Amino acid sequence: MTTTAELRHTAVEPIRQTIDINRLGPHIGAEVSGIEIASASDNQIADIRAALVEHKVLVLHDQHIDDAEHIAFARRLGEVTTGHPVWDSGDVPDEVYSLDSTLDGFADTWHTDVTFMARPPAASILRPLILPSLGGDTNWADGEAAYASLSSPLQRLADELFALHDGTREFGYYLRHRRGGQGNEWDGGRVTDLEPVRHPVVRVHPESGRKTLFVNPGFTSHIEGVSDAESRGLLDAFYAHITKPEHIVRHRWQLGDVVLWDNRSTLHYANRDYTERRRMHRVTLRGDIPVGV
Ligand SMILES: O=C(O)CCC(=O)C(=O)O
Ligand SMILES: [Fe+2]
């Protein structure tokens, strides 16, 4: 019997008529074609939303959009946030987070975006502006496949755990000394400090109802209620499991690509293996407060 709660958690299957979907693996990643972001229909937008929950990472080619079109596309998919809670991306619209290798913009640590805030983004939409001739690929790891392939005893343990996520390690000095303690607006208020936040280690996806391992080396500082040694051991075991090759999809960028990821069920890592300049722009969609099992 299907209960109402189950129905509420059932993501609408993509109609698969208004866009073409080519899966990139059994669990995570799909290439989407037959859509032009700048002139997408409402049905295509609905299919993109559903496909994002289902495939977690969507790769679109040959889009060649500018910042305004990037933001406009994001607005059709959800509520757009500021580019980042504390980072000043310089001469770009407030909604854009710019990552430029010549300004020390790198992301070579596995992370889920902005989990150091109570309400991390639901999704991120990224496009390259400048690419090195080789290298700078981005990898995404599938937190749902990782949870599903964990042994049952560890699943049961993880279900009960909560973890602290702390943005000060990455952005504390920057916020205090480069921004004078005045960050950007996030979730209705200005960010002036980065108090650690508590999230469930196993997150239930608000649209699909699927469980995901929701810890990341970028921002998770420790697991609550266990010793430091136990926390380290558990987190290392979870990270090693999440980043197993069979949980990962890797993308080699070309100008014109746009990649969307479901930030509620994935982690990502940008390879830092190039010497030429690389610049990316990201727009994020507002998410909800993560809910555990
Ligand atoms: O530069 C990339 O490929 C990814 C950067 C990143 O972590 C992000 O945009 O959230
Ligand atoms: Fe990121």
JSON list of C-alpha atoms in Angstrom, two decimals, residues 73-278:
[
{"chain": "A", "resi": 73, "resn": "PHE", "atom": "CA", "xyz": [17.67, 29.76, -16.05]},
{"chain": "A", "resi": 74, "resn": "ALA", "atom": "CA", "xyz": [18.26, 29.19, -12.33]},
{"chain": "A", "resi": 75, "resn": "ARG", "atom": "CA", "xyz": [15.24, 31.37, -11.45]},
{"chain": "A", "resi": 76, "resn": "ARG", "atom": "CA", "xyz": [13.04, 29.12, -13.55]},
{"chain": "A", "resi": 77, "resn": "LEU", "atom": "CA", "xyz": [14.29, 26.07, -11.65]},
{"chain": "A", "resi": 78, "resn": "GLY", "atom": "CA", "xyz": [13.93, 27.48, -8.14]},
{"chain": "A", "resi": 79, "resn": "GLU", "atom": "CA", "xyz": [14.69, 30.33, -5.79]},
{"chain": "A", "resi": 80, "resn": "VAL", "atom": "CA", "xyz": [18.15, 31.76, -6.46]},
{"chain": "A", "resi": 81, "resn": "THR", "atom": "CA", "xyz": [20.51, 32.51, -3.53]},
{"chain": "A", "resi": 82, "resn": "THR", "atom": "CA", "xyz": [23.36, 34.97, -3.36]},
{"chain": "A", "resi": 83, "resn": "GLY", "atom": "CA", "xyz": [26.50, 33.50, -4.87]},
{"chain": "A", "resi": 84, "resn": "HIS", "atom": "CA", "xyz": [28.05, 32.58, -1.51]},
{"chain": "A", "resi": 85, "resn": "PRO", "atom": "CA", "xyz": [27.41, 33.37, 2.18]},
{"chain": "A", "resi": 86, "resn": "VAL", "atom": "CA", "xyz": [30.80, 35.03, 2.74]},
{"chain": "A", "resi": 87, "resn": "TRP", "atom": "CA", "xyz": [32.90, 35.10, -0.44]},
{"chain": "A", "resi": 88, "resn": "ASP", "atom": "CA", "xyz": [33.12, 38.33, -2.43]},
{"chain": "A", "resi": 89, "resn": "SER", "atom": "CA", "xyz": [33.28, 37.29, -6.10]},
{"chain": "A", "resi": 90, "resn": "GLY", "atom": "CA", "xyz": [34.12, 40.82, -7.26]},
{"chain": "A", "resi": 91, "resn": "ASP", "atom": "CA", "xyz": [32.69, 42.32, -10.40]},
{"chain": "A", "resi": 92, "resn": "VAL", "atom": "CA", "xyz": [29.87, 39.84, -11.04]},
{"chain": "A", "resi": 93, "resn": "PRO", "atom": "CA", "xyz": [26.15, 39.89, -10.18]},
{"chain": "A", "resi": 94, "resn": "ASP", "atom": "CA", "xyz": [25.36, 39.12, -6.50]},
{"chain": "A", "resi": 95, "resn": "GLU", "atom": "CA", "xyz": [23.87, 35.76, -7.53]},
{"chain": "A", "resi": 96, "resn": "VAL", "atom": "CA", "xyz": [27.14, 34.55, -9.09]},
{"chain": "A", "resi": 97, "resn": "TYR", "atom": "CA", "xyz": [29.98, 32.78, -7.29]},
{"chain": "A", "resi": 98, "resn": "SER", "atom": "CA", "xyz": [33.14, 33.10, -9.34]},
{"chain": "A", "resi": 99, "resn": "LEU", "atom": "CA", "xyz": [35.96, 30.62, -8.95]},
{"chain": "A", "resi": 100, "resn": "ASP", "atom": "CA", "xyz": [39.12, 31.85, -10.69]},
{"chain": "A", "resi": 101, "resn": "SER", "atom": "CA", "xyz": [42.42, 29.98, -10.41]},
{"chain": "A", "resi": 102, "resn": "THR", "atom": "CA", "xyz": [44.35, 33.26, -10.71]},
{"chain": "A", "resi": 103, "resn": "LEU", "atom": "CA", "xyz": [42.54, 34.47, -7.56]},
{"chain": "A", "resi": 104, "resn": "ASP", "atom": "CA", "xyz": [43.16, 31.23, -5.64]},
{"chain": "A", "resi": 105, "resn": "GLY", "atom": "CA", "xyz": [39.74, 29.85, -6.54]},
{"chain": "A", "resi": 106, "resn": "PHE", "atom": "CA", "xyz": [40.14, 26.11, -6.27]},
{"chain": "A", "resi": 107, "resn": "ALA", "atom": "CA", "xyz": [37.88, 23.33, -5.06]},
{"chain": "A", "resi": 108, "resn": "ASP", "atom": "CA", "xyz": [40.26, 20.40, -4.73]},
{"chain": "A", "resi": 109, "resn": "THR", "atom": "CA", "xyz": [38.68, 19.03, -1.57]},
{"chain": "A", "resi": 110, "resn": "TRP", "atom": "CA", "xyz": [35.62, 16.79, -1.66]},
{"chain": "A", "resi": 111, "resn": "HIS", "atom": "CA", "xyz": [32.69, 18.88, -0.48]},
{"chain": "A", "resi": 112, "resn": "THR", "atom": "CA", "xyz": [29.00, 19.58, -0.74]},
{"chain": "A", "resi": 113, "resn": "ASP", "atom": "CA", "xyz": [28.30, 23.25, -1.29]},
{"chain": "A", "resi": 114, "resn": "VAL", "atom": "CA", "xyz": [27.75, 25.45, 1.77]},
{"chain": "A", "resi": 115, "resn": "THR", "atom": "CA", "xyz": [26.83, 22.70, 4.26]},
{"chain": "A", "resi": 116, "resn": "PHE", "atom": "CA", "xyz": [28.27, 25.01, 6.95]},
{"chain": "A", "resi": 117, "resn": "MET", "atom": "CA", "xyz": [24.97, 26.92, 6.80]},
{"chain": "A", "resi": 118, "resn": "ALA", "atom": "CA", "xyz": [21.68, 25.67, 8.23]},
{"chain": "A", "resi": 119, "resn": "ARG", "atom": "CA", "xyz": [20.15, 25.76, 4.76]},
{"chain": "A", "resi": 120, "resn": "PRO", "atom": "CA", "xyz": [22.64, 24.57, 2.16]},
{"chain": "A", "resi": 121, "resn": "PRO", "atom": "CA", "xyz": [21.70, 25.08, -1.51]},
{"chain": "A", "resi": 122, "resn": "ALA", "atom": "CA", "xyz": [19.42, 22.49, -3.10]},
{"chain": "A", "resi": 123, "resn": "ALA", "atom": "CA", "xyz": [21.30, 22.60, -6.37]},
{"chain": "A", "resi": 124, "resn": "SER", "atom": "CA", "xyz": [24.23, 24.28, -8.08]},
{"chain": "A", "resi": 125, "resn": "ILE", "atom": "CA", "xyz": [24.55, 25.27, -11.73]},
{"chain": "A", "resi": 126, "resn": "LEU", "atom": "CA", "xyz": [28.09, 25.72, -13.06]},
{"chain": "A", "resi": 127, "resn": "ARG", "atom": "CA", "xyz": [29.60, 26.89, -16.31]},
{"chain": "A", "resi": 128, "resn": "PRO", "atom": "CA", "xyz": [33.17, 27.54, -17.43]},
{"chain": "A", "resi": 129, "resn": "LEU", "atom": "CA", "xyz": [34.33, 30.95, -18.72]},
{"chain": "A", "resi": 130, "resn": "ILE", "atom": "CA", "xyz": [38.03, 30.15, -19.12]},
{"chain": "A", "resi": 131, "resn": "LEU", "atom": "CA", "xyz": [39.46, 26.64, -19.31]},
{"chain": "A", "resi": 132, "resn": "PRO", "atom": "CA", "xyz": [42.97, 25.21, -19.34]},
{"chain": "A", "resi": 133, "resn": "SER", "atom": "CA", "xyz": [43.78, 23.23, -22.48]},
{"chain": "A", "resi": 134, "resn": "LEU", "atom": "CA", "xyz": [44.00, 20.07, -20.36]},
{"chain": "A", "resi": 135, "resn": "GLY", "atom": "CA", "xyz": [42.99, 19.20, -16.81]},
{"chain": "A", "resi": 136, "resn": "GLY", "atom": "CA", "xyz": [40.57, 20.86, -14.41]},
{"chain": "A", "resi": 137, "resn": "ASP", "atom": "CA", "xyz": [37.98, 18.09, -14.70]},
{"chain": "A", "resi": 138, "resn": "THR", "atom": "CA", "xyz": [35.28, 18.02, -12.02]},
{"chain": "A", "resi": 139, "resn": "ASN", "atom": "CA", "xyz": [34.16, 14.84, -10.20]},
{"chain": "A", "resi": 140, "resn": "TRP", "atom": "CA", "xyz": [30.88, 14.21, -8.41]},
{"chain": "A", "resi": 141, "resn": "ALA", "atom": "CA", "xyz": [30.29, 11.46, -5.86]},
{"chain": "A", "resi": 142, "resn": "ASP", "atom": "CA", "xyz": [26.89, 9.89, -5.28]},
{"chain": "A", "resi": 143, "resn": "GLY", "atom": "CA", "xyz": [25.87, 10.04, -1.62]},
{"chain": "A", "resi": 144, "resn": "GLU", "atom": "CA", "xyz": [22.75, 7.94, -2.30]},
{"chain": "A", "resi": 145, "resn": "ALA", "atom": "CA", "xyz": [24.62, 5.09, -3.98]},
{"chain": "A", "resi": 146, "resn": "ALA", "atom": "CA", "xyz": [27.16, 5.31, -1.15]},
{"chain": "A", "resi": 147, "resn": "TYR", "atom": "CA", "xyz": [24.47, 4.96, 1.52]},
{"chain": "A", "resi": 148, "resn": "ALA", "atom": "CA", "xyz": [22.74, 2.16, -0.38]},
{"chain": "A", "resi": 149, "resn": "SER", "atom": "CA", "xyz": [25.96, 0.15, -0.74]},
{"chain": "A", "resi": 150, "resn": "LEU", "atom": "CA", "xyz": [27.00, 0.53, 2.89]},
{"chain": "A", "resi": 151, "resn": "SER", "atom": "CA", "xyz": [26.67, -2.62, 5.02]},
{"chain": "A", "resi": 152, "resn": "SER", "atom": "CA", "xyz": [23.44, -2.77, 7.04]},
{"chain": "A", "resi": 153, "resn": "PRO", "atom": "CA", "xyz": [25.12, -2.40, 10.46]},
{"chain": "A", "resi": 154, "resn": "LEU", "atom": "CA", "xyz": [26.89, 0.76, 9.30]},
{"chain": "A", "resi": 155, "resn": "GLN", "atom": "CA", "xyz": [23.67, 2.05, 7.71]},
{"chain": "A", "resi": 156, "resn": "ARG", "atom": "CA", "xyz": [21.89, 1.63, 11.02]},
{"chain": "A", "resi": 157, "resn": "LEU", "atom": "CA", "xyz": [24.69, 3.37, 12.90]},
{"chain": "A", "resi": 158, "resn": "ALA", "atom": "CA", "xyz": [24.83, 6.24, 10.38]},
{"chain": "A", "resi": 159, "resn": "ASP", "atom": "CA", "xyz": [21.04, 6.67, 10.54]},
{"chain": "A", "resi": 160, "resn": "GLU", "atom": "CA", "xyz": [21.37, 7.70, 14.19]},
{"chain": "A", "resi": 161, "resn": "LEU", "atom": "CA", "xyz": [24.29, 10.11, 13.89]},
{"chain": "A", "resi": 162, "resn": "PHE", "atom": "CA", "xyz": [24.50, 13.88, 13.61]},
{"chain": "A", "resi": 163, "resn": "ALA", "atom": "CA", "xyz": [27.56, 15.84, 12.55]},
{"chain": "A", "resi": 164, "resn": "LEU", "atom": "CA", "xyz": [28.80, 19.40, 12.96]},
{"chain": "A", "resi": 165, "resn": "HIS", "atom": "CA", "xyz": [29.65, 21.38, 9.82]},
{"chain": "A", "resi": 166, "resn": "ASP", "atom": "CA", "xyz": [32.04, 24.26, 10.33]},
{"chain": "A", "resi": 167, "resn": "GLY", "atom": "CA", "xyz": [32.78, 26.97, 7.75]},
{"chain": "A", "resi": 168, "resn": "THR", "atom": "CA", "xyz": [35.40, 28.73, 9.85]},
{"chain": "A", "resi": 169, "resn": "ARG", "atom": "CA", "xyz": [38.21, 26.42, 8.78]},
{"chain": "A", "resi": 170, "resn": "GLU", "atom": "CA", "xyz": [37.73, 27.50, 5.16]},
{"chain": "A", "resi": 171, "resn": "PHE", "atom": "CA", "xyz": [36.21, 30.98, 5.45]},
{"chain": "A", "resi": 172, "resn": "GLY", "atom": "CA", "xyz": [36.62, 32.20, 9.07]},
{"chain": "A", "resi": 173, "resn": "TYR", "atom": "CA", "xyz": [39.82, 34.18, 8.54]},
{"chain": "A", "resi": 174, "resn": "TYR", "atom": "CA", "xyz": [38.51, 35.55, 5.26]},
{"chain": "A", "resi": 175, "resn": "LEU", "atom": "CA", "xyz": [35.21, 36.69, 6.79]},
{"chain": "A", "resi": 176, "resn": "ARG", "atom": "CA", "xyz": [36.84, 38.38, 9.76]},
{"chain": "A", "resi": 177, "resn": "HIS", "atom": "CA", "xyz": [39.90, 39.94, 8.15]},
{"chain": "A", "resi": 178, "resn": "ARG", "atom": "CA", "xyz": [39.01, 40.41, 4.49]},
{"chain": "A", "resi": 179, "resn": "ARG", "atom": "CA", "xyz": [35.33, 41.27, 4.87]},
{"chain": "A", "resi": 180, "resn": "GLY", "atom": "CA", "xyz": [35.51, 42.97, 8.29]},
{"chain": "A", "resi": 181, "resn": "GLY", "atom": "CA", "xyz": [32.99, 40.48, 9.66]},
{"chain": "A", "resi": 182, "resn": "GLN", "atom": "CA", "xyz": [30.35, 41.47, 7.12]},
{"chain": "A", "resi": 183, "resn": "GLY", "atom": "CA", "xyz": [29.60, 38.61, 4.78]},
{"chain": "A", "resi": 184, "resn": "ASN", "atom": "CA", "xyz": [26.82, 38.37, 2.23]},
{"chain": "A", "resi": 185, "resn": "GLU", "atom": "CA", "xyz": [23.13, 37.87, 2.66]},
{"chain": "A", "resi": 186, "resn": "TRP", "atom": "CA", "xyz": [22.05, 34.26, 3.16]},
{"chain": "A", "resi": 187, "resn": "ASP", "atom": "CA", "xyz": [18.60, 32.96, 3.98]},
{"chain": "A", "resi": 188, "resn": "GLY", "atom": "CA", "xyz": [17.20, 36.36, 4.89]},
{"chain": "A", "resi": 189, "resn": "GLY", "atom": "CA", "xyz": [20.06, 37.78, 6.97]},
{"chain": "A", "resi": 190, "resn": "ARG", "atom": "CA", "xyz": [23.61, 39.06, 6.69]},
{"chain": "A", "resi": 191, "resn": "VAL", "atom": "CA", "xyz": [26.27, 36.50, 7.60]},
{"chain": "A", "resi": 192, "resn": "THR", "atom": "CA", "xyz": [28.54, 37.93, 10.30]},
{"chain": "A", "resi": 193, "resn": "ASP", "atom": "CA", "xyz": [29.89, 34.76, 11.87]},
{"chain": "A", "resi": 194, "resn": "LEU", "atom": "CA", "xyz": [30.11, 31.09, 11.05]},
{"chain": "A", "resi": 195, "resn": "GLU", "atom": "CA", "xyz": [28.76, 29.20, 14.02]},
{"chain": "A", "resi": 196, "resn": "PRO", "atom": "CA", "xyz": [28.99, 25.47, 13.28]},
{"chain": "A", "resi": 197, "resn": "VAL", "atom": "CA", "xyz": [25.68, 23.89, 12.27]},
{"chain": "A", "resi": 198, "resn": "ARG", "atom": "CA", "xyz": [24.36, 20.41, 12.97]},
{"chain": "A", "resi": 199, "resn": "HIS", "atom": "CA", "xyz": [23.10, 18.15, 10.19]},
{"chain": "A", "resi": 200, "resn": "PRO", "atom": "CA", "xyz": [22.03, 14.51, 10.13]},
{"chain": "A", "resi": 201, "resn": "VAL", "atom": "CA", "xyz": [24.72, 12.13, 8.82]},
{"chain": "A", "resi": 202, "resn": "VAL", "atom": "CA", "xyz": [22.00, 10.43, 6.77]},
{"chain": "A", "resi": 203, "resn": "ARG", "atom": "CA", "xyz": [19.78, 12.92, 4.99]},
{"chain": "A", "resi": 204, "resn": "VAL", "atom": "CA", "xyz": [16.39, 12.03, 3.56]},
{"chain": "A", "resi": 205, "resn": "HIS", "atom": "CA", "xyz": [15.94, 13.70, 0.18]},
{"chain": "A", "resi": 206, "resn": "PRO", "atom": "CA", "xyz": [12.95, 16.04, 0.41]},
{"chain": "A", "resi": 207, "resn": "GLU", "atom": "CA", "xyz": [11.72, 15.13, -3.10]},
{"chain": "A", "resi": 208, "resn": "SER", "atom": "CA", "xyz": [12.69, 11.48, -3.64]},
{"chain": "A", "resi": 209, "resn": "GLY", "atom": "CA", "xyz": [12.67, 10.25, -0.03]},
{"chain": "A", "resi": 210, "resn": "ARG", "atom": "CA", "xyz": [15.96, 8.46, -0.73]},
{"chain": "A", "resi": 211, "resn": "LYS", "atom": "CA", "xyz": [18.67, 8.39, 1.92]},
{"chain": "A", "resi": 212, "resn": "THR", "atom": "CA", "xyz": [22.07, 9.92, 1.32]},
{"chain": "A", "resi": 213, "resn": "LEU", "atom": "CA", "xyz": [25.34, 9.96, 3.29]},
{"chain": "A", "resi": 214, "resn": "PHE", "atom": "CA", "xyz": [25.51, 13.65, 4.07]},
{"chain": "A", "resi": 215, "resn": "VAL", "atom": "CA", "xyz": [29.03, 14.28, 5.40]},
{"chain": "A", "resi": 216, "resn": "ASN", "atom": "CA", "xyz": [31.91, 15.87, 3.50]},
{"chain": "A", "resi": 217, "resn": "PRO", "atom": "CA", "xyz": [35.64, 16.48, 4.15]},
{"chain": "A", "resi": 218, "resn": "GLY", "atom": "CA", "xyz": [35.29, 20.15, 3.18]},
{"chain": "A", "resi": 219, "resn": "PHE", "atom": "CA", "xyz": [32.99, 21.22, 5.99]},
{"chain": "A", "resi": 220, "resn": "THR", "atom": "CA", "xyz": [32.14, 18.38, 8.38]},
{"chain": "A", "resi": 221, "resn": "SER", "atom": "CA", "xyz": [34.25, 18.90, 11.50]},
{"chain": "A", "resi": 222, "resn": "HIS", "atom": "CA", "xyz": [33.14, 15.99, 13.68]},
{"chain": "A", "resi": 223, "resn": "ILE", "atom": "CA", "xyz": [30.40, 13.57, 14.58]},
{"chain": "A", "resi": 224, "resn": "GLU", "atom": "CA", "xyz": [28.40, 14.53, 17.62]},
{"chain": "A", "resi": 225, "resn": "GLY", "atom": "CA", "xyz": [28.42, 12.46, 20.80]},
{"chain": "A", "resi": 226, "resn": "VAL", "atom": "CA", "xyz": [31.40, 10.21, 20.06]},
{"chain": "A", "resi": 227, "resn": "SER", "atom": "CA", "xyz": [35.09, 10.55, 20.92]},
{"chain": "A", "resi": 228, "resn": "ASP", "atom": "CA", "xyz": [37.49, 12.44, 18.63]},
{"chain": "A", "resi": 229, "resn": "ALA", "atom": "CA", "xyz": [39.12, 9.16, 17.61]},
{"chain": "A", "resi": 230, "resn": "GLU", "atom": "CA", "xyz": [35.77, 7.54, 16.88]},
{"chain": "A", "resi": 231, "resn": "SER", "atom": "CA", "xyz": [34.64, 10.58, 14.90]},
{"chain": "A", "resi": 232, "resn": "ARG", "atom": "CA", "xyz": [37.84, 10.58, 12.82]},
{"chain": "A", "resi": 233, "resn": "GLY", "atom": "CA", "xyz": [37.59, 6.84, 12.19]},
{"chain": "A", "resi": 234, "resn": "LEU", "atom": "CA", "xyz": [33.93, 6.97, 11.22]},
{"chain": "A", "resi": 235, "resn": "LEU", "atom": "CA", "xyz": [34.32, 10.00, 8.95]},
{"chain": "A", "resi": 236, "resn": "ASP", "atom": "CA", "xyz": [37.37, 8.47, 7.23]},
{"chain": "A", "resi": 237, "resn": "ALA", "atom": "CA", "xyz": [35.42, 5.26, 6.66]},
{"chain": "A", "resi": 238, "resn": "PHE", "atom": "CA", "xyz": [32.46, 7.19, 5.23]},
{"chain": "A", "resi": 239, "resn": "TYR", "atom": "CA", "xyz": [34.68, 9.34, 2.98]},
{"chain": "A", "resi": 240, "resn": "ALA", "atom": "CA", "xyz": [36.60, 6.34, 1.65]},
{"chain": "A", "resi": 241, "resn": "HIS", "atom": "CA", "xyz": [33.29, 4.66, 0.87]},
{"chain": "A", "resi": 242, "resn": "ILE", "atom": "CA", "xyz": [31.61, 7.70, -0.71]},
{"chain": "A", "resi": 243, "resn": "THR", "atom": "CA", "xyz": [34.56, 8.35, -3.04]},
{"chain": "A", "resi": 244, "resn": "LYS", "atom": "CA", "xyz": [34.90, 4.80, -4.36]},
{"chain": "A", "resi": 245, "resn": "PRO", "atom": "CA", "xyz": [35.29, 4.99, -8.16]},
{"chain": "A", "resi": 246, "resn": "GLU", "atom": "CA", "xyz": [31.92, 3.30, -8.79]},
{"chain": "A", "resi": 247, "resn": "HIS", "atom": "CA", "xyz": [30.18, 6.16, -6.99]},
{"chain": "A", "resi": 248, "resn": "ILE", "atom": "CA", "xyz": [31.76, 8.84, -9.17]},
{"chain": "A", "resi": 249, "resn": "VAL", "atom": "CA", "xyz": [31.10, 10.59, -12.44]},
{"chain": "A", "resi": 250, "resn": "ARG", "atom": "CA", "xyz": [33.85, 12.75, -13.93]},
{"chain": "A", "resi": 251, "resn": "HIS", "atom": "CA", "xyz": [33.37, 15.58, -16.40]},
{"chain": "A", "resi": 252, "resn": "ARG", "atom": "CA", "xyz": [35.92, 17.00, -18.82]},
{"chain": "A", "resi": 253, "resn": "TRP", "atom": "CA", "xyz": [34.82, 20.58, -19.51]},
{"chain": "A", "resi": 254, "resn": "GLN", "atom": "CA", "xyz": [34.33, 22.37, -22.80]},
{"chain": "A", "resi": 255, "resn": "LEU", "atom": "CA", "xyz": [33.24, 25.97, -23.23]},
{"chain": "A", "resi": 256, "resn": "GLY", "atom": "CA", "xyz": [29.46, 25.98, -23.65]},
{"chain": "A", "resi": 257, "resn": "ASP", "atom": "CA", "xyz": [28.92, 23.24, -21.05]},
{"chain": "A", "resi": 258, "resn": "VAL", "atom": "CA", "xyz": [26.52, 23.80, -18.18]},
{"chain": "A", "resi": 259, "resn": "VAL", "atom": "CA", "xyz": [26.42, 21.26, -15.36]},
{"chain": "A", "resi": 260, "resn": "LEU", "atom": "CA", "xyz": [23.72, 21.10, -12.70]},
{"chain": "A", "resi": 261, "resn": "TRP", "atom": "CA", "xyz": [24.03, 18.98, -9.57]},
{"chain": "A", "resi": 262, "resn": "ASP", "atom": "CA", "xyz": [21.68, 18.04, -6.81]},
{"chain": "A", "resi": 263, "resn": "ASN", "atom": "CA", "xyz": [23.55, 19.38, -3.80]},
{"chain": "A", "resi": 264, "resn": "ARG", "atom": "CA", "xyz": [21.34, 17.33, -1.45]},
{"chain": "A", "resi": 265, "resn": "SER", "atom": "CA", "xyz": [22.69, 14.00, -2.67]},
{"chain": "A", "resi": 266, "resn": "THR", "atom": "CA", "xyz": [26.21, 14.59, -4.03]},
{"chain": "A", "resi": 267, "resn": "LEU", "atom": "CA", "xyz": [29.74, 15.76, -3.23]},
{"chain": "A", "resi": 268, "resn": "HIS", "atom": "CA", "xyz": [32.20, 17.19, -5.74]},
{"chain": "A", "resi": 269, "resn": "TYR", "atom": "CA", "xyz": [35.90, 17.83, -6.31]},
{"chain": "A", "resi": 270, "resn": "ALA", "atom": "CA", "xyz": [37.62, 19.92, -8.99]},
{"chain": "A", "resi": 271, "resn": "ASN", "atom": "CA", "xyz": [40.98, 18.51, -10.09]},
{"chain": "A", "resi": 272, "resn": "ARG", "atom": "CA", "xyz": [43.86, 20.94, -9.58]},
{"chain": "A", "resi": 273, "resn": "ASP", "atom": "CA", "xyz": [46.20, 19.54, -12.21]},
{"chain": "A", "resi": 274, "resn": "TYR", "atom": "CA", "xyz": [46.68, 22.48, -14.60]},
{"chain": "A", "resi": 275, "resn": "THR", "atom": "CA", "xyz": [48.84, 25.58, -14.85]},
{"chain": "A", "resi": 276, "resn": "GLU", "atom": "CA", "xyz": [46.78, 27.74, -17.22]},
{"chain": "A", "resi": 277, "resn": "ARG", "atom": "CA", "xyz": [43.93, 29.91, -15.99]},
{"chain": "A", "resi": 278, "resn": "ARG", "atom": "CA", "xyz": [40.56, 28.36, -15.17]}
]
